[in-house]
Amino acid sequence: MKIEIQNRPAYAIADVHLELGESVISEGGAMVSMTTDITVTTSTMSTGGGAGGLLKGLKRMLTGESFFLNKFTSSTGGHVSFAPTLIGDVEHITLDGTTNLVVQSSSFMACSEGLSMDTQFGGMKSLFAGESLFWIQFSGSGELLLNSFGGIFCKEIDGSFIVDTGHIVAFEDTLEYKIKKVGGLKATLLSGEGLVTEFYGKGRLFMQTHNASAFGGLLGPKLPPRQR
Amino acid sequence: MKQEIKHGPSFASLFLDLEPGEKIRTEAGAMAGMSSNMKITTKVYGGFIRALIRKFLGGESVFQNTYTPDGEAGQLILSPSKPGEIRHVTLENGKPMILQASAFLAGSPDISMKTAYGGLKSMISGEGLFLLKMGGQGDLWFNAYGNITEIDVDGEYIVDTGHIVAFEDGLKFKVKKVGGLKSMLLSGEGFVMKFSGQGKLYIQSRTISSLLGWITPMLPS
């Protein structure tokens, strides 16, 4: 598998070149174009085998990701390109089996077949942080494509660092985290920051420059009300 | 303090390295990440009533935050809510800068902020042209939706009200119709601002109101 990312960072699109018989798995709706040798199967698959495809599909739905995933398999060697929904960057991360990566659910775009994917509960406090309650944990070795709203940058943490939860794309599971108040009661209620995530330990944190819910919050009140 | 604007122009974010005791005032909700030793205080600036007016007319928040690292140096990463460029200017006493209200991102703690009306006409124009007058001495960072273009006005210049980001206070302006009644109704331009004098003007390449205008008819009814 060979991956090329073009038009970074604003309009990133990833071309995944597959060898004969190789497969790539993506989030529903991410495919832009592909060669004609590719066959697509849609299922609740759990990558990397394992039972409970349906259960995994249901859990994935809780994360706000799609229930179904698409698997693109090349019969002769070909390529598939994928693009995110929002404007922003795509990051290619290779997992070597030693460190697992925890991904904020809407940041997942595609991965190679060998990776295993599992849903993690972020804890009750993450609910109050106004962000997704669930994370997707990737383990095993293989390729992973993540997308962001805005640019992606990597923060090497050694010690501790605080982030606004909406700016988290992914982090290595060598990092521990807790959800905490940004400051005193007044700052927590009125600063517009509220609850934040504090990471500690040693590992990589991938952040996105922009927060999709903040942009949505800017546009939302100016749109006509949704009617039933 | 060390400042760097990264990921611009599309997704500009401001990375600040602050020494102990250094303070930065920011728009509420702008913090994307920070060192664990960063302390935050939340306050109303420029009077509560005026802050409320700013909030309702300009979309700017009532509260602002001040960050300072405790004990040792610390990093603060600030991101605007809309994708676009960030610019830095150094304010000098007696040379204030006018900002479109939602353009404020951050500044030195001592710079002053006053609400300034763009005139009744700009209210009617629906562009939310509500202006902030930033004075005093220190750093100021402002942001836009899209790219920022700097224009040196010497004489007269006309800008669509929705594209205004900031301008030096030395420039005078008038809000006016783009042409006759026909152009006014059919040109898609509505109100414009006519600047005169000498000074810098910053405009943005896109407007939120155009994005809203495009997306609204597509929403299900």
PDB file of C-alpha atoms in Angstrom, chain A residues 47-228:
ATOM      1  CA  THR A  47     -11.048  -4.850  11.108  1.00  0.00           C
ATOM      2  CA  GLY A  48      -8.422  -7.342  12.145  1.00  0.00           C
ATOM      3  CA  GLY A  49     -11.035 -10.062  12.572  1.00  0.00           C
ATOM      4  CA  GLY A  50     -12.689 -10.699  15.897  1.00  0.00           C
ATOM      5  CA  ALA A  51     -16.300 -11.527  16.581  1.00  0.00           C
ATOM      6  CA  GLY A  52     -19.176  -9.150  17.122  1.00  0.00           C
ATOM      7  CA  GLY A  53     -19.204  -7.182  13.874  1.00  0.00           C
ATOM      8  CA  LEU A  54     -22.755  -6.065  14.568  1.00  0.00           C
ATOM      9  CA  LEU A  55     -21.941  -4.992  18.088  1.00  0.00           C
ATOM     10  CA  LYS A  56     -18.898  -3.111  16.848  1.00  0.00           C
ATOM     11  CA  GLY A  57     -21.076  -1.413  14.249  1.00  0.00           C
ATOM     12  CA  LEU A  58     -23.528  -0.352  16.932  1.00  0.00           C
ATOM     13  CA  LYS A  59     -20.749   0.910  19.154  1.00  0.00           C
ATOM     14  CA  ARG A  60     -19.313   2.833  16.253  1.00  0.00           C
ATOM     15  CA  MET A  61     -22.665   4.451  15.684  1.00  0.00           C
ATOM     16  CA  LEU A  62     -22.541   5.743  19.241  1.00  0.00           C
ATOM     17  CA  THR A  63     -19.305   7.507  18.378  1.00  0.00           C
ATOM     18  CA  GLY A  64     -21.083   9.444  15.667  1.00  0.00           C
ATOM     19  CA  GLU A  65     -19.245   7.494  12.988  1.00  0.00           C
ATOM     20  CA  SER A  66     -21.160   5.465  10.462  1.00  0.00           C
ATOM     21  CA  PHE A  67     -22.573   2.070  11.346  1.00  0.00           C
ATOM     22  CA  PHE A  68     -21.205   0.624   8.143  1.00  0.00           C
ATOM     23  CA  LEU A  69     -17.693   0.747   6.846  1.00  0.00           C
ATOM     24  CA  ASN A  70     -16.636   0.245   3.254  1.00  0.00           C
ATOM     25  CA  LYS A  71     -13.901  -2.121   2.176  1.00  0.00           C
ATOM     26  CA  PHE A  72     -12.187  -1.455  -1.141  1.00  0.00           C
ATOM     27  CA  THR A  73     -10.301  -4.422  -2.599  1.00  0.00           C
ATOM     28  CA  SER A  74      -8.174  -4.294  -5.706  1.00  0.00           C
ATOM     29  CA  SER A  75      -8.163  -7.306  -8.022  1.00  0.00           C
ATOM     30  CA  THR A  76      -5.302  -6.220 -10.267  1.00  0.00           C
ATOM     31  CA  GLY A  77      -3.597  -3.340  -8.445  1.00  0.00           C
ATOM     32  CA  GLY A  78      -5.261   0.069  -8.537  1.00  0.00           C
ATOM     33  CA  HIS A  79      -6.048   3.092  -6.441  1.00  0.00           C
ATOM     34  CA  VAL A  80      -8.825   4.725  -4.428  1.00  0.00           C
ATOM     35  CA  SER A  81      -8.919   8.342  -3.309  1.00  0.00           C
ATOM     36  CA  PHE A  82     -10.601   9.593  -0.170  1.00  0.00           C
ATOM     37  CA  ALA A  83     -11.554  13.073   1.013  1.00  0.00           C
ATOM     38  CA  PRO A  84     -13.017  14.376   4.274  1.00  0.00           C
ATOM     39  CA  THR A  85     -16.334  16.198   4.574  1.00  0.00           C
ATOM     40  CA  LEU A  86     -15.005  19.480   5.931  1.00  0.00           C
ATOM     41  CA  ILE A  87     -12.177  21.598   4.560  1.00  0.00           C
ATOM     42  CA  GLY A  88      -8.927  20.637   6.205  1.00  0.00           C
ATOM     43  CA  ASP A  89      -5.946  18.375   6.294  1.00  0.00           C
ATOM     44  CA  VAL A  90      -5.347  14.615   6.123  1.00  0.00           C
ATOM     45  CA  GLU A  91      -2.566  12.971   8.111  1.00  0.00           C
ATOM     46  CA  HIS A  92      -1.036   9.588   7.336  1.00  0.00           C
ATOM     47  CA  ILE A  93       0.116   7.698  10.422  1.00  0.00           C
ATOM     48  CA  THR A  94       1.841   4.316  10.362  1.00  0.00           C
ATOM     49  CA  LEU A  95       1.276   2.110  13.393  1.00  0.00           C
ATOM     50  CA  ASP A  96       4.019  -0.422  14.070  1.00  0.00           C
ATOM     51  CA  GLY A  97       2.202  -2.536  16.644  1.00  0.00           C
ATOM     52  CA  THR A  98       4.039  -1.150  19.666  1.00  0.00           C
ATOM     53  CA  THR A  99       1.822   1.839  20.456  1.00  0.00           C
ATOM     54  CA  ASN A 100      -1.936   2.100  20.060  1.00  0.00           C
ATOM     55  CA  LEU A 101      -3.562   5.255  18.777  1.00  0.00           C
ATOM     56  CA  VAL A 102      -6.782   6.674  20.215  1.00  0.00           C
ATOM     57  CA  VAL A 103      -8.713   8.667  17.617  1.00  0.00           C
ATOM     58  CA  GLN A 104     -11.456  11.228  18.111  1.00  0.00           C
ATOM     59  CA  SER A 105     -14.311   9.523  16.264  1.00  0.00           C
ATOM     60  CA  SER A 106     -15.001  12.104  13.546  1.00  0.00           C
ATOM     61  CA  SER A 107     -11.295  12.222  12.633  1.00  0.00           C
ATOM     62  CA  PHE A 108     -11.172   8.680  11.252  1.00  0.00           C
ATOM     63  CA  MET A 109     -11.115   8.515   7.441  1.00  0.00           C
ATOM     64  CA  ALA A 110      -9.507   5.236   6.349  1.00  0.00           C
ATOM     65  CA  CYS A 111      -7.124   2.458   7.398  1.00  0.00           C
ATOM     66  CA  SER A 112      -5.431  -0.651   6.091  1.00  0.00           C
ATOM     67  CA  GLU A 113      -7.139  -3.958   6.702  1.00  0.00           C
ATOM     68  CA  GLY A 114      -4.654  -5.232   9.259  1.00  0.00           C
ATOM     69  CA  LEU A 115      -5.487  -2.674  11.931  1.00  0.00           C
ATOM     70  CA  SER A 116      -7.997  -3.485  14.587  1.00  0.00           C
ATOM     71  CA  MET A 117     -10.494  -0.896  15.625  1.00  0.00           C
ATOM     72  CA  ASP A 118     -12.332  -0.714  18.901  1.00  0.00           C
ATOM     73  CA  THR A 119     -14.638   1.796  20.509  1.00  0.00           C
ATOM     74  CA  GLN A 120     -13.762   3.316  23.855  1.00  0.00           C
ATOM     75  CA  PHE A 121     -15.982   5.174  26.239  1.00  0.00           C
ATOM     76  CA  GLY A 122     -14.505   8.565  27.076  1.00  0.00           C
ATOM     77  CA  GLY A 123     -16.041   8.770  30.521  1.00  0.00           C
ATOM     78  CA  MET A 124     -19.017  10.783  31.736  1.00  0.00           C
ATOM     79  CA  LYS A 125     -17.046  13.975  32.068  1.00  0.00           C
ATOM     80  CA  SER A 126     -16.302  14.088  28.367  1.00  0.00           C
ATOM     81  CA  LEU A 127     -20.046  14.406  27.885  1.00  0.00           C
ATOM     82  CA  PHE A 128     -19.969  17.636  29.833  1.00  0.00           C
ATOM     83  CA  ALA A 129     -16.938  18.768  27.874  1.00  0.00           C
ATOM     84  CA  GLY A 130     -19.399  19.036  25.011  1.00  0.00           C
ATOM     85  CA  GLU A 131     -17.425  16.680  22.852  1.00  0.00           C
ATOM     86  CA  SER A 132     -17.787  13.142  21.656  1.00  0.00           C
ATOM     87  CA  LEU A 133     -18.178  10.635  24.415  1.00  0.00           C
ATOM     88  CA  PHE A 134     -16.392   7.927  22.482  1.00  0.00           C
ATOM     89  CA  TRP A 135     -12.990   7.326  21.053  1.00  0.00           C
ATOM     90  CA  ILE A 136     -11.848   4.755  18.521  1.00  0.00           C
ATOM     91  CA  GLN A 137      -8.747   2.843  19.515  1.00  0.00           C
ATOM     92  CA  PHE A 138      -6.528   1.479  16.744  1.00  0.00           C
ATOM     93  CA  SER A 139      -4.047  -1.293  17.446  1.00  0.00           C
ATOM     94  CA  GLY A 140      -1.849  -3.640  15.439  1.00  0.00           C
ATOM     95  CA  SER A 141       0.358  -2.555  12.589  1.00  0.00           C
ATOM     96  CA  GLY A 142      -0.752  -0.800   9.432  1.00  0.00           C
ATOM     97  CA  GLU A 143      -1.638   2.516   7.857  1.00  0.00           C
ATOM     98  CA  LEU A 144      -4.145   5.021   9.173  1.00  0.00           C
ATOM     99  CA  LEU A 145      -5.574   8.150   7.534  1.00  0.00           C
ATOM    100  CA  LEU A 146      -7.034  10.821   9.787  1.00  0.00           C
ATOM    101  CA  ASN A 147      -8.753  14.056   8.813  1.00  0.00           C
ATOM    102  CA  SER A 148      -9.121  17.364  10.576  1.00  0.00           C
ATOM    103  CA  PHE A 149     -11.033  20.621  10.437  1.00  0.00           C
ATOM    104  CA  GLY A 150      -8.119  22.943   9.726  1.00  0.00           C
ATOM    105  CA  GLY A 151      -4.481  21.903   9.813  1.00  0.00           C
ATOM    106  CA  ILE A 152      -3.070  18.989  11.808  1.00  0.00           C
ATOM    107  CA  PHE A 153      -0.003  19.329  13.973  1.00  0.00           C
ATOM    108  CA  CYS A 154       1.771  16.970  16.316  1.00  0.00           C
ATOM    109  CA  LYS A 155       2.557  17.909  19.888  1.00  0.00           C
ATOM    110  CA  GLU A 156       5.186  15.720  21.577  1.00  0.00           C
ATOM    111  CA  ILE A 157       4.106  15.633  25.194  1.00  0.00           C
ATOM    112  CA  ASP A 158       6.558  14.918  27.964  1.00  0.00           C
ATOM    113  CA  GLY A 159       5.017  16.068  31.200  1.00  0.00           C
ATOM    114  CA  SER A 160       1.584  17.585  30.809  1.00  0.00           C
ATOM    115  CA  PHE A 161      -0.399  19.760  28.412  1.00  0.00           C
ATOM    116  CA  ILE A 162      -3.965  21.092  28.310  1.00  0.00           C
ATOM    117  CA  VAL A 163      -6.155  21.130  25.195  1.00  0.00           C
ATOM    118  CA  ASP A 164      -9.617  22.223  24.276  1.00  0.00           C
ATOM    119  CA  THR A 165     -11.340  18.881  23.644  1.00  0.00           C
ATOM    120  CA  GLY A 166     -12.619  20.001  20.232  1.00  0.00           C
ATOM    121  CA  HIS A 167      -9.035  20.327  18.994  1.00  0.00           C
ATOM    122  CA  ILE A 168      -8.043  16.703  19.665  1.00  0.00           C
ATOM    123  CA  VAL A 169      -7.538  14.534  16.591  1.00  0.00           C
ATOM    124  CA  ALA A 170      -5.717  11.544  18.100  1.00  0.00           C
ATOM    125  CA  PHE A 171      -3.214  10.558  20.783  1.00  0.00           C
ATOM    126  CA  GLU A 172      -0.953   7.645  21.625  1.00  0.00           C
ATOM    127  CA  ASP A 173      -2.297   5.530  24.434  1.00  0.00           C
ATOM    128  CA  THR A 174       0.935   5.950  26.384  1.00  0.00           C
ATOM    129  CA  LEU A 175      -0.653   9.278  27.353  1.00  0.00           C
ATOM    130  CA  GLU A 176      -3.090   9.453  30.221  1.00  0.00           C
ATOM    131  CA  TYR A 177      -5.746  12.122  30.310  1.00  0.00           C
ATOM    132  CA  LYS A 178      -8.307  13.648  32.567  1.00  0.00           C
ATOM    133  CA  ILE A 179     -11.112  16.094  31.947  1.00  0.00           C
ATOM    134  CA  LYS A 180     -10.848  19.113  34.212  1.00  0.00           C
ATOM    135  CA  LYS A 181     -12.100  22.630  34.736  1.00  0.00           C
ATOM    136  CA  VAL A 182     -10.122  25.308  32.930  1.00  0.00           C
ATOM    137  CA  GLY A 183      -9.772  27.453  36.048  1.00  0.00           C
ATOM    138  CA  GLY A 184     -11.938  28.631  38.914  1.00  0.00           C
ATOM    139  CA  LEU A 185     -15.726  28.558  38.828  1.00  0.00           C
ATOM    140  CA  LYS A 186     -16.051  31.897  37.051  1.00  0.00           C
ATOM    141  CA  ALA A 187     -13.536  31.033  34.348  1.00  0.00           C
ATOM    142  CA  THR A 188     -15.105  27.610  33.881  1.00  0.00           C
ATOM    143  CA  LEU A 189     -18.585  29.017  33.393  1.00  0.00           C
ATOM    144  CA  LEU A 190     -17.834  32.203  31.495  1.00  0.00           C
ATOM    145  CA  SER A 191     -14.531  31.852  29.681  1.00  0.00           C
ATOM    146  CA  GLY A 192     -15.990  29.955  26.745  1.00  0.00           C
ATOM    147  CA  GLU A 193     -13.497  27.219  27.559  1.00  0.00           C
ATOM    148  CA  GLY A 194     -15.380  25.277  30.228  1.00  0.00           C
ATOM    149  CA  LEU A 195     -13.953  21.812  30.603  1.00  0.00           C
ATOM    150  CA  VAL A 196     -10.638  20.967  29.001  1.00  0.00           C
ATOM    151  CA  THR A 197      -8.581  17.806  28.630  1.00  0.00           C
ATOM    152  CA  GLU A 198      -5.253  17.538  30.405  1.00  0.00           C
ATOM    153  CA  PHE A 199      -2.838  14.982  28.997  1.00  0.00           C
ATOM    154  CA  TYR A 200       0.072  13.678  30.981  1.00  0.00           C
ATOM    155  CA  GLY A 201       2.863  11.188  30.449  1.00  0.00           C
ATOM    156  CA  LYS A 202       4.958  10.824  27.314  1.00  0.00           C
ATOM    157  CA  GLY A 203       3.620  10.428  23.803  1.00  0.00           C
ATOM    158  CA  ARG A 204       2.348  12.135  20.690  1.00  0.00           C
ATOM    159  CA  LEU A 205      -0.834  14.181  20.545  1.00  0.00           C
ATOM    160  CA  PHE A 206      -2.243  15.186  17.164  1.00  0.00           C
ATOM    161  CA  MET A 207      -4.239  18.415  17.258  1.00  0.00           C
ATOM    162  CA  GLN A 208      -6.342  20.262  14.705  1.00  0.00           C
ATOM    163  CA  THR A 209      -5.991  24.018  14.369  1.00  0.00           C
ATOM    164  CA  HIS A 210      -9.743  24.577  14.243  1.00  0.00           C
ATOM    165  CA  ASN A 211     -12.762  23.375  16.144  1.00  0.00           C
ATOM    166  CA  ALA A 212     -15.674  22.258  13.971  1.00  0.00           C
ATOM    167  CA  SER A 213     -18.240  22.790  16.726  1.00  0.00           C
ATOM    168  CA  ALA A 214     -17.004  26.345  17.293  1.00  0.00           C
ATOM    169  CA  PHE A 215     -17.460  27.134  13.588  1.00  0.00           C
ATOM    170  CA  GLY A 216     -20.846  25.410  13.643  1.00  0.00           C
ATOM    171  CA  GLY A 217     -21.756  27.443  16.721  1.00  0.00           C
ATOM    172  CA  LEU A 218     -20.907  30.607  14.820  1.00  0.00           C
ATOM    173  CA  LEU A 219     -23.103  29.727  11.834  1.00  0.00           C
ATOM    174  CA  GLY A 220     -25.935  27.919  13.630  1.00  0.00           C
ATOM    175  CA  PRO A 221     -27.670  30.855  15.325  1.00  0.00           C
ATOM    176  CA  LYS A 222     -27.718  32.717  11.991  1.00  0.00           C
ATOM    177  CA  LEU A 223     -29.499  29.929  10.133  1.00  0.00           C
ATOM    178  CA  PRO A 224     -33.303  29.616  10.003  1.00  0.00           C
ATOM    179  CA  PRO A 225     -34.733  27.206  12.589  1.00  0.00           C
ATOM    180  CA  ARG A 226     -35.046  23.567  11.620  1.00  0.00           C
ATOM    181  CA  GLN A 227     -38.662  22.590  11.098  1.00  0.00           C
ATOM    182  CA  ARG A 228     -40.288  19.237  11.435  1.00  0.00           C
TER     183      ARG A 228
END
